[in-house]
Amino acid sequence: MLSHPWGGPQPARGFSPRFPALLACLACSLALPSLAQDERLYWHNNYSEALREARQTQRPVFLEFRCEP
Amino acid sequence: MLSPQDTRRGQLLRQYVRARITRMDQVDLALFDYDRNNTLYFFLLNADEQIYMRYGGRDAVSPDSYLNLASLELALEQGLELHRRYQQGALPKAERPKPLFPREIPLLVERTFKRNNCVECHLISDFQNIQREQDGAFDRVTHLYRSPDIKMLGIHLEVPKGLVVAEARDAAQAAGMKPGDRITAFNATPVWTFGDLQYHYDKVDRRARQVRITVDRGGEPVELPMALPERWWWTDLGFRQSTVDPRVYFASRPLAETEKRKLGLDTAGFASEVSYVDSVAPLLKSHQLRTGDIVFAVDGAVRDEIANTAELFIKLRKTAGETVTLDVIRAGKRMQMQLRTFRMSFRK
């Protein structure tokens, strides 16, 4: 059985065996947008500032390019 | 709860400085080189702008065929490990490519900056290609057919596990690749994610006949020289917002040698059967092809060193907007008809 990537409740018994897979697909489709939308994680929108913070904190940078026409 | 705060993903992301770029105006396109027809793409790097890996990539089926929460977490873990190694001086520094900024692409300046329009990712790629077309430097098999599909090699991945092979067919199988192998290098360049693999695969000279793929099999590295099939670079361009792609509004399948012989056609030619006609073709007055028609010549040409269908021949050899003459067999009768190609216009 597929594990639940976000550690949420297990599906109730009686669901189709495909239900976990469908949930996983849903999670995948939701996960990336939610990654960007979650306000509890601060995202720089200025690349230079991000580099500065990375240098100060010795952390790597996770840089997202997103098309928002 | 989907909140990253309470998840492994959240814990991993917190170990990174996070940045999101939605305008490309100031971006060094050479350093952050990727197929701009991805709507979402990630780089894992450090403050010295050394790129550890890419996360992203797509195929023609879907923009998220290779995007997956589990593989993203895996990439984030690997990125942290590479960062530790970098800080310990155990990773060689990559040479930074010569910078290229959007303002250095004249057409892009003219059509976006000067009009105060957004410098969208896909516009950069399209204007680069138009510029190449104008400069006579447009190599279609490289610049139009970007990001070849690894499935053309028979490589099918277990996407949540990153570069673990689910199934190896065709060229991959012939090279000895097996399910469970984990791809670790492509032409001797380490790869960590599908984004890495697709990027380096795209960099292969389109005339190449072989690539080298290294896999981890049970903890041991195994080198797999892989013969490339004909037209390994071909991809479905349908999802691309590309004005340099001559729109033909039909699809076709190559005829087998026996079929060509039976019809009295050149057996080495690109004669092909129309398998699909886009409903907009008659509306645009592009052509009058029907499903089942055999197209065996375009402007008198019947064969090509690369193209195996009339459709591909037009895309490789004709300019968007050009009108061509087709030689067609319909229900046993030979006829000629015109086909007008179109140049796409997308938010320009």
Tab-separated table of C-alpha atoms in Angstrom:
chain	number	residue	atom	x	y	z
A	1	MET	CA	0.000	0.000	0.000
A	2	LEU	CA	1.241	3.471	-0.784
A	3	SER	CA	2.256	5.520	2.207
A	4	HIS	CA	0.587	8.847	2.790
A	5	PRO	CA	3.143	11.477	1.997
A	6	TRP	CA	1.723	14.015	4.435
A	7	GLY	CA	1.240	11.480	7.238
A	8	GLY	CA	-2.498	12.022	7.414
A	9	PRO	CA	-5.174	9.568	8.466
A	10	GLN	CA	-5.381	6.209	6.741
A	11	PRO	CA	-8.334	5.694	4.398
A	12	ALA	CA	-11.364	4.028	5.920
A	13	ARG	CA	-11.780	0.318	5.255
A	14	GLY	CA	-13.968	-0.548	2.351
A	15	PHE	CA	-12.482	1.976	-0.028
A	16	SER	CA	-11.257	0.689	-3.319
A	17	PRO	CA	-7.657	-0.562	-3.260
A	18	ARG	CA	-7.002	2.176	-5.795
A	19	PHE	CA	-8.068	4.848	-3.330
A	20	PRO	CA	-4.601	5.302	-1.789
A	21	ALA	CA	-3.136	5.665	-5.248
A	22	LEU	CA	-5.765	8.246	-6.143
A	23	LEU	CA	-5.030	10.074	-2.909
A	24	ALA	CA	-1.343	10.013	-3.694
A	25	CYS	CA	-2.046	11.445	-7.155
A	26	LEU	CA	-4.177	14.142	-5.601
A	27	ALA	CA	-1.445	14.892	-3.103
A	28	CYS	CA	1.078	15.173	-5.902
A	29	SER	CA	-1.106	17.549	-7.837
A	30	LEU	CA	-1.749	19.619	-4.758
A	31	ALA	CA	1.661	19.390	-3.211
A	32	LEU	CA	3.611	21.624	-5.525
A	33	PRO	CA	1.111	24.485	-5.566
A	34	SER	CA	0.763	24.227	-1.787
A	35	LEU	CA	4.519	24.370	-1.525
A	36	ALA	CA	4.387	27.818	-2.973
A	37	GLN	CA	1.275	28.981	-1.179
A	38	ASP	CA	2.111	28.061	2.390
A	39	GLU	CA	2.704	31.306	4.229
A	40	ARG	CA	4.479	29.729	7.148
A	41	LEU	CA	7.565	29.256	5.025
A	42	TYR	CA	9.057	32.530	3.943
A	43	TRP	CA	9.948	32.772	0.266
A	44	HIS	CA	12.194	35.513	-1.029
A	45	ASN	CA	11.154	37.075	-4.294
A	46	ASN	CA	14.524	38.740	-4.605
A	47	TYR	CA	17.285	36.413	-5.710
A	48	SER	CA	20.132	38.585	-4.378
A	49	GLU	CA	18.547	38.724	-0.942
A	50	ALA	CA	18.182	34.955	-0.952
A	51	LEU	CA	21.858	34.544	-1.809
A	52	ARG	CA	22.803	36.963	0.957
A	53	GLU	CA	20.815	35.008	3.510
A	54	ALA	CA	22.290	31.740	2.222
A	55	ARG	CA	25.777	33.122	2.706
A	56	GLN	CA	24.999	34.398	6.205
A	57	THR	CA	23.308	31.220	7.359
A	58	GLN	CA	25.476	28.747	5.408
A	59	ARG	CA	22.325	27.176	4.012
A	60	PRO	CA	21.672	26.047	0.444
A	61	VAL	CA	19.074	27.777	-1.740
A	62	PHE	CA	15.895	26.224	-3.065
A	63	LEU	CA	15.064	28.385	-6.068
A	64	GLU	CA	11.747	28.148	-7.824
A	65	PHE	CA	10.993	29.500	-11.287
A	66	ARG	CA	7.299	29.810	-11.801
A	67	CYS	CA	5.454	31.190	-14.771
A	68	GLU	CA	2.780	33.637	-13.617
A	69	PRO	CA	1.604	35.448	-16.728
B	1	MET	CA	-2.730	18.149	7.136
B	2	LEU	CA	-0.894	19.415	4.078
B	3	SER	CA	1.089	22.032	5.946
B	4	PRO	CA	4.786	21.649	5.211
B	5	GLN	CA	5.477	22.743	8.799
B	6	ASP	CA	4.428	19.362	10.149
B	7	THR	CA	5.928	17.209	7.452
B	8	ARG	CA	9.247	15.826	6.422
B	9	ARG	CA	9.004	18.131	3.412
B	10	GLY	CA	8.599	21.107	5.725
B	11	GLN	CA	11.561	20.046	7.827
B	12	LEU	CA	13.674	19.699	4.710
B	13	LEU	CA	12.561	22.998	3.217
B	14	ARG	CA	13.377	24.825	6.433
B	15	GLN	CA	17.004	23.855	5.948
B	16	TYR	CA	17.025	25.839	2.710
B	17	VAL	CA	16.750	29.528	1.932
B	18	ARG	CA	13.715	29.620	-0.329
B	19	ALA	CA	13.254	31.961	-3.261
B	20	ARG	CA	10.654	32.235	-5.974
B	21	ILE	CA	11.213	34.026	-9.280
B	22	THR	CA	8.206	34.921	-11.403
B	23	ARG	CA	9.787	37.544	-13.645
B	24	MET	CA	12.816	36.734	-15.742
B	25	ASP	CA	14.058	40.305	-16.336
B	26	GLN	CA	17.164	40.019	-14.169
B	27	VAL	CA	17.830	36.298	-14.440
B	28	ASP	CA	21.110	34.976	-15.809
B	29	LEU	CA	19.664	32.714	-18.498
B	30	ALA	CA	22.962	30.924	-19.025
B	31	LEU	CA	23.341	29.936	-15.391
B	32	PHE	CA	19.684	29.051	-14.960
B	33	ASP	CA	19.357	27.289	-18.272
B	34	TYR	CA	16.292	25.101	-18.530
B	35	ASP	CA	13.531	24.303	-20.984
B	36	ARG	CA	11.335	27.405	-20.583
B	37	ASN	CA	8.201	25.496	-21.531
B	38	ASN	CA	8.141	24.136	-18.000
B	39	THR	CA	5.722	26.177	-15.941
B	40	LEU	CA	7.517	25.190	-12.757
B	41	TYR	CA	11.217	24.455	-12.327
B	42	PHE	CA	13.547	24.344	-9.357
B	43	PHE	CA	17.272	24.686	-8.779
B	44	LEU	CA	19.107	23.592	-5.654
B	45	LEU	CA	22.261	25.634	-5.289
B	46	ASN	CA	24.469	27.472	-2.820
B	47	ALA	CA	25.508	31.043	-2.100
B	48	ASP	CA	28.416	30.691	-4.545
B	49	GLU	CA	25.807	29.932	-7.238
B	50	GLN	CA	27.075	26.403	-7.633
B	51	ILE	CA	24.093	24.374	-8.823
B	52	TYR	CA	23.731	21.033	-7.072
B	53	MET	CA	20.775	19.797	-9.066
B	54	ARG	CA	17.571	20.648	-10.887
B	55	TYR	CA	14.088	19.518	-10.075
B	56	GLY	CA	11.449	19.657	-12.778
B	57	GLY	CA	11.024	18.548	-16.350
B	58	ARG	CA	8.011	17.271	-18.178
B	59	ASP	CA	6.844	15.241	-21.145
B	60	ALA	CA	4.197	15.891	-23.782
B	61	VAL	CA	1.566	13.985	-21.832
B	62	SER	CA	1.460	16.257	-18.816
B	63	PRO	CA	3.369	19.110	-17.166
B	64	ASP	CA	3.608	17.063	-13.988
B	65	SER	CA	4.423	13.587	-15.291
B	66	TYR	CA	7.705	13.742	-13.414
B	67	LEU	CA	6.751	16.016	-10.508
B	68	ASN	CA	6.090	14.088	-7.377
B	69	LEU	CA	6.111	14.858	-3.676
B	70	ALA	CA	8.226	11.847	-2.721
B	71	SER	CA	10.841	12.524	-5.397
B	72	LEU	CA	10.932	16.188	-4.378
B	73	GLU	CA	11.693	15.191	-0.790
B	74	LEU	CA	14.379	12.861	-2.050
B	75	ALA	CA	15.908	15.704	-4.060
B	76	LEU	CA	15.819	18.013	-1.032
B	77	GLU	CA	17.650	15.372	1.033
B	78	GLN	CA	20.243	14.829	-1.673
B	79	GLY	CA	20.703	18.584	-2.002
B	80	LEU	CA	21.498	18.884	1.695
B	81	GLU	CA	24.020	16.059	1.426
B	82	LEU	CA	25.699	17.705	-1.565
B	83	HIS	CA	25.770	20.990	0.352
B	84	ARG	CA	27.541	19.283	3.265
B	85	ARG	CA	30.073	17.840	0.843
B	86	TYR	CA	30.562	21.224	-0.805
B	87	GLN	CA	31.212	22.885	2.540
B	88	GLN	CA	33.792	20.199	3.294
B	89	GLY	CA	35.506	20.943	-0.026
B	90	ALA	CA	34.640	17.496	-1.352
B	91	LEU	CA	32.748	18.730	-4.418
B	92	PRO	CA	34.557	20.212	-7.415
B	93	LYS	CA	33.483	23.723	-8.383
B	94	ALA	CA	31.709	23.947	-11.705
B	95	GLU	CA	32.783	26.684	-14.082
B	96	ARG	CA	30.150	29.385	-14.412
B	97	PRO	CA	28.881	29.815	-17.979
B	98	LYS	CA	29.195	33.209	-19.664
B	99	PRO	CA	26.227	35.209	-18.380
B	100	LEU	CA	23.306	35.945	-20.682
B	101	PHE	CA	20.545	38.282	-19.585
B	102	PRO	CA	17.173	38.818	-21.289
B	103	ARG	CA	18.149	42.376	-22.244
B	104	GLU	CA	20.849	40.921	-24.491
B	105	ILE	CA	18.232	39.315	-26.775
B	106	PRO	CA	17.234	42.141	-29.167
B	107	LEU	CA	13.851	40.726	-30.183
B	108	LEU	CA	12.908	40.155	-26.575
B	109	VAL	CA	13.791	43.754	-25.717
B	110	GLU	CA	11.766	45.045	-28.630
B	111	ARG	CA	8.703	42.898	-27.922
B	112	THR	CA	8.579	42.813	-24.127
B	113	PHE	CA	10.772	45.347	-22.289
B	114	LYS	CA	9.935	48.236	-24.615
B	115	ARG	CA	6.220	47.423	-24.402
B	116	ASN	CA	6.353	46.965	-20.629
B	117	ASN	CA	5.184	43.370	-21.097
B	118	CYS	CA	6.073	40.570	-18.745
B	119	VAL	CA	9.220	38.701	-19.734
B	120	GLU	CA	7.615	35.276	-19.584
B	121	CYS	CA	9.757	32.159	-19.549
B	122	HIS	CA	8.374	30.635	-22.733
B	123	LEU	CA	8.629	33.983	-24.546
B	124	ILE	CA	12.358	33.978	-23.866
B	125	SER	CA	12.732	30.592	-25.489
B	126	ASP	CA	10.534	31.535	-28.430
B	127	PHE	CA	12.269	34.847	-29.099
B	128	GLN	CA	15.639	33.133	-28.819
B	129	ASN	CA	14.507	30.751	-31.551
B	130	ILE	CA	13.078	33.516	-33.738
B	131	GLN	CA	16.349	35.372	-33.315
B	132	ARG	CA	18.252	32.218	-34.304
B	133	GLU	CA	15.935	31.810	-37.302
B	134	GLN	CA	16.674	35.395	-38.401
B	135	ASP	CA	20.395	34.912	-37.831
B	136	GLY	CA	20.449	31.631	-39.769
B	137	ALA	CA	21.510	29.754	-36.651
B	138	PHE	CA	18.306	27.874	-36.025
B	139	ASP	CA	18.946	24.129	-35.778
B	140	ARG	CA	15.467	22.638	-35.619
B	141	VAL	CA	16.336	19.238	-34.250
B	142	THR	CA	18.162	20.928	-31.371
B	143	HIS	CA	16.233	24.125	-30.755
B	144	LEU	CA	12.715	23.090	-31.753
B	145	TYR	CA	12.786	19.498	-30.517
B	146	ARG	CA	13.942	20.364	-27.014
B	147	SER	CA	13.920	18.029	-24.047
B	148	PRO	CA	13.744	14.662	-25.788
B	149	ASP	CA	11.593	12.082	-24.064
B	150	ILE	CA	13.570	9.339	-22.286
B	151	LYS	CA	10.742	6.973	-23.158
B	152	MET	CA	12.105	7.085	-26.736
B	153	LEU	CA	15.038	5.140	-25.260
B	154	GLY	CA	12.672	2.796	-23.458
B	155	ILE	CA	13.432	4.240	-20.018
B	156	HIS	CA	10.406	4.273	-17.742
B	157	LEU	CA	11.015	5.597	-14.250
B	158	GLU	CA	9.475	4.822	-10.922
B	159	VAL	CA	8.758	8.536	-10.527
B	160	PRO	CA	8.364	8.733	-6.716
B	161	LYS	CA	11.798	7.150	-6.367
B	162	GLY	CA	13.570	9.662	-8.567
B	163	LEU	CA	15.808	7.932	-11.076
B	164	VAL	CA	14.973	4.331	-10.227
B	165	VAL	CA	14.078	2.407	-13.380
B	166	ALA	CA	10.614	0.835	-13.372
B	167	GLU	CA	10.916	-0.723	-16.799
B	168	ALA	CA	13.586	-0.855	-19.474
B	169	ARG	CA	12.494	-1.442	-23.068
B	170	ASP	CA	13.961	-1.003	-26.535
B	171	ALA	CA	17.390	0.720	-26.511
B	172	ALA	CA	17.574	0.704	-22.708
B	173	GLN	CA	16.840	-3.007	-22.525
B	174	ALA	CA	19.313	-3.721	-25.327
B	175	ALA	CA	21.969	-1.819	-23.368
B	176	GLY	CA	21.368	-4.029	-20.338
B	177	MET	CA	19.364	-1.649	-18.170
B	178	LYS	CA	17.140	-3.445	-15.666
B	179	PRO	CA	14.193	-2.572	-13.439
B	180	GLY	CA	15.503	-1.460	-10.059
B	181	ASP	CA	18.625	0.168	-11.501
B	182	ARG	CA	19.141	3.717	-10.274
B	183	ILE	CA	20.545	6.080	-12.907
B	184	THR	CA	23.478	7.970	-11.402
B	185	ALA	CA	25.274	9.538	-14.369
B	186	PHE	CA	24.584	10.515	-17.959
B	187	ASN	CA	27.595	10.753	-20.260
B	188	ALA	CA	29.775	10.793	-17.121
B	189	THR	CA	27.901	13.753	-15.574
B	190	PRO	CA	26.286	12.917	-12.231
B	191	VAL	CA	22.496	13.153	-12.274
B	192	TRP	CA	20.275	13.199	-9.203
B	193	THR	CA	16.822	13.924	-10.508
B	194	PHE	CA	14.718	13.561	-13.616
B	195	GLY	CA	15.341	17.293	-14.185
B	196	ASP	CA	19.103	16.604	-14.310
B	197	LEU	CA	18.664	13.621	-16.583
B	198	GLN	CA	16.403	15.411	-19.049
B	199	TYR	CA	18.638	18.498	-19.082
B	200	HIS	CA	21.798	16.549	-19.907
B	201	TYR	CA	19.972	14.326	-22.378
B	202	ASP	CA	18.846	17.480	-24.165
B	203	LYS	CA	22.486	18.592	-24.432
B	204	VAL	CA	23.432	15.559	-26.523
B	205	ASP	CA	24.442	16.381	-30.095
B	206	ARG	CA	21.488	15.341	-32.234
B	207	ARG	CA	23.877	13.496	-34.574
B	208	ALA	CA	25.151	11.320	-31.717
B	209	ARG	CA	24.699	7.594	-32.089
B	210	GLN	CA	25.447	6.553	-28.526
B	211	VAL	CA	25.234	7.762	-24.936
B	212	ARG	CA	26.695	6.368	-21.731
B	213	ILE	CA	24.442	5.838	-18.777
B	214	THR	CA	25.758	4.774	-15.394
B	215	VAL	CA	23.454	2.975	-13.021
B	216	ASP	CA	23.725	1.842	-9.443
B	217	ARG	CA	22.830	-1.834	-9.282
B	218	GLY	CA	22.882	-3.313	-5.819
B	219	GLY	CA	25.409	-0.733	-4.652
B	220	GLU	CA	27.763	-1.273	-7.593
B	221	PRO	CA	28.175	1.180	-10.509
B	222	VAL	CA	27.458	-0.344	-13.908
B	223	GLU	CA	28.317	1.441	-17.184
B	224	LEU	CA	25.767	1.046	-19.943
B	225	PRO	CA	26.780	2.293	-23.398
B	226	MET	CA	23.458	2.796	-25.132
B	227	ALA	CA	22.935	2.929	-28.893
B	228	LEU	CA	20.536	5.734	-29.791
B	229	PRO	CA	17.638	4.837	-32.075
B	230	GLU	CA	16.779	6.839	-35.194
B	231	ARG	CA	15.128	10.156	-34.344
B	232	TRP	CA	15.773	9.665	-30.625
B	233	TRP	CA	15.395	13.437	-30.232
B	234	TRP	CA	11.830	13.536	-31.521
B	235	THR	CA	9.204	14.849	-29.089
B	236	ASP	CA	5.615	15.920	-29.423
B	237	LEU	CA	5.690	19.702	-29.807
B	238	GLY	CA	1.977	20.062	-29.169
B	239	PHE	CA	2.279	21.695	-25.752
B	240	ARG	CA	4.892	24.242	-26.766
B	241	GLN	CA	4.045	27.887	-27.352
B	242	SER	CA	6.347	28.142	-30.305
B	243	THR	CA	5.974	30.430	-33.280
B	244	VAL	CA	8.871	28.815	-35.129
B	245	ASP	CA	7.083	25.471	-35.314
B	246	PRO	CA	5.191	25.350	-38.632
B	247	ARG	CA	1.663	24.351	-37.633
B	248	VAL	CA	0.356	21.712	-40.061
B	249	TYR	CA	-2.834	20.571	-38.328
B	250	PHE	CA	-2.448	16.906	-39.168
B	251	ALA	CA	-0.563	13.919	-37.833
B	252	SER	CA	0.715	10.950	-39.788
B	253	ARG	CA	2.334	7.568	-39.399
B	254	PRO	CA	5.206	6.398	-41.568
B	255	LEU	CA	4.325	3.716	-44.113
B	256	ALA	CA	6.143	0.390	-43.894
B	257	GLU	CA	8.432	-0.522	-46.772
B	258	THR	CA	5.965	-3.149	-48.015
B	259	GLU	CA	3.127	-0.584	-48.035
B	260	LYS	CA	5.232	1.858	-50.058
B	261	ARG	CA	6.223	-0.844	-52.535
B	262	LYS	CA	2.602	-1.865	-52.978
B	263	LEU	CA	1.702	1.731	-53.834
B	264	GLY	CA	4.647	2.119	-56.180
B	265	LEU	CA	6.320	4.693	-53.942
B	266	ASP	CA	9.992	5.281	-53.121
B	267	THR	CA	10.746	2.757	-50.364
B	268	ALA	CA	13.305	5.139	-48.834
B	269	GLY	CA	10.854	8.041	-48.941
B	270	PHE	CA	8.801	9.677	-46.211
B	271	ALA	CA	5.410	8.573	-47.559
B	272	SER	CA	3.040	8.508	-44.640
B	273	GLU	CA	-0.619	7.971	-43.858
B	274	VAL	CA	-2.643	10.791	-42.346
B	275	SER	CA	-3.811	9.510	-38.959
B	276	TYR	CA	-5.410	12.672	-37.594
B	277	VAL	CA	-6.720	15.937	-38.982
B	278	ASP	CA	-7.209	18.855	-36.631
B	279	SER	CA	-10.736	20.263	-36.864
B	280	VAL	CA	-9.370	23.786	-37.265
B	281	ALA	CA	-7.595	22.854	-40.535
B	282	PRO	CA	-10.627	23.599	-42.765
B	283	LEU	CA	-11.577	26.649	-40.703
B	284	LEU	CA	-8.119	28.125	-41.194
B	285	LYS	CA	-8.090	26.946	-44.818
B	286	SER	CA	-4.820	25.200	-44.031
B	287	HIS	CA	-5.460	22.062	-46.116
B	288	GLN	CA	-8.068	19.523	-47.157
B	289	LEU	CA	-6.340	16.360	-46.030
B	290	ARG	CA	-8.450	13.489	-44.752
B	291	THR	CA	-7.640	10.631	-42.429
B	292	GLY	CA	-6.306	7.744	-44.540
B	293	ASP	CA	-4.736	9.961	-47.206
B	294	ILE	CA	-1.191	9.005	-48.174
B	295	VAL	CA	1.144	11.992	-48.489
B	296	PHE	CA	4.209	10.973	-50.456
B	297	ALA	CA	5.785	14.233	-51.622
B	298	VAL	CA	6.127	17.805	-50.407
B	299	ASP	CA	7.060	20.388	-53.031
B	300	GLY	CA	8.350	17.513	-55.157
B	301	ALA	CA	10.616	16.057	-52.448
B	302	VAL	CA	9.915	12.421	-51.590
B	303	ARG	CA	12.732	11.573	-49.199
B	304	ASP	CA	14.811	13.198	-46.498
B	305	GLU	CA	17.853	12.177	-44.520
B	306	ILE	CA	16.030	12.717	-41.215
B	307	ALA	CA	12.259	12.923	-41.692
B	308	ASN	CA	10.262	9.698	-41.910
B	309	THR	CA	6.877	11.356	-42.455
B	310	ALA	CA	5.617	14.228	-44.582
B	311	GLU	CA	4.534	15.988	-41.407
B	312	LEU	CA	8.050	15.864	-39.931
B	313	PHE	CA	9.554	16.900	-43.263
B	314	ILE	CA	7.460	20.084	-43.259
B	315	LYS	CA	8.340	20.841	-39.635
B	316	LEU	CA	12.052	20.393	-40.297
B	317	ARG	CA	12.404	21.897	-43.751
B	318	LYS	CA	9.720	24.566	-44.143
B	319	THR	CA	9.251	27.913	-42.503
B	320	ALA	CA	6.151	28.646	-40.460
B	321	GLY	CA	3.675	30.500	-42.667
B	322	GLU	CA	4.898	28.901	-45.884
B	323	THR	CA	2.497	27.181	-48.334
B	324	VAL	CA	3.581	23.843	-49.807
B	325	THR	CA	2.283	21.466	-52.476
B	326	LEU	CA	1.494	17.928	-51.380
B	327	ASP	CA	1.313	14.837	-53.555
B	328	VAL	CA	-1.412	12.684	-52.114
B	329	ILE	CA	-3.024	9.303	-52.777
B	330	ARG	CA	-6.687	9.235	-51.787
B	331	ALA	CA	-8.673	6.046	-52.321
B	332	GLY	CA	-6.136	4.916	-54.919
B	333	LYS	CA	-6.204	8.177	-56.887
B	334	ARG	CA	-3.226	10.501	-57.042
B	335	MET	CA	-3.805	14.204	-56.594
B	336	GLN	CA	-2.077	17.400	-55.567
B	337	MET	CA	-3.185	19.867	-52.952
B	338	GLN	CA	-1.886	22.909	-51.153
B	339	LEU	CA	-1.084	23.040	-47.469
B	340	ARG	CA	-0.659	26.365	-45.778
B	341	THR	CA	1.371	26.224	-42.575
B	342	PHE	CA	0.757	28.685	-39.782
B	343	ARG	CA	2.905	30.587	-37.371
B	344	MET	CA	1.504	30.602	-33.901
B	345	SER	CA	0.910	33.912	-32.215
B	346	PHE	CA	0.904	33.719	-28.475
B	347	ARG	CA	0.556	36.833	-26.328
B	348	LYS	CA	2.933	38.765	-28.491
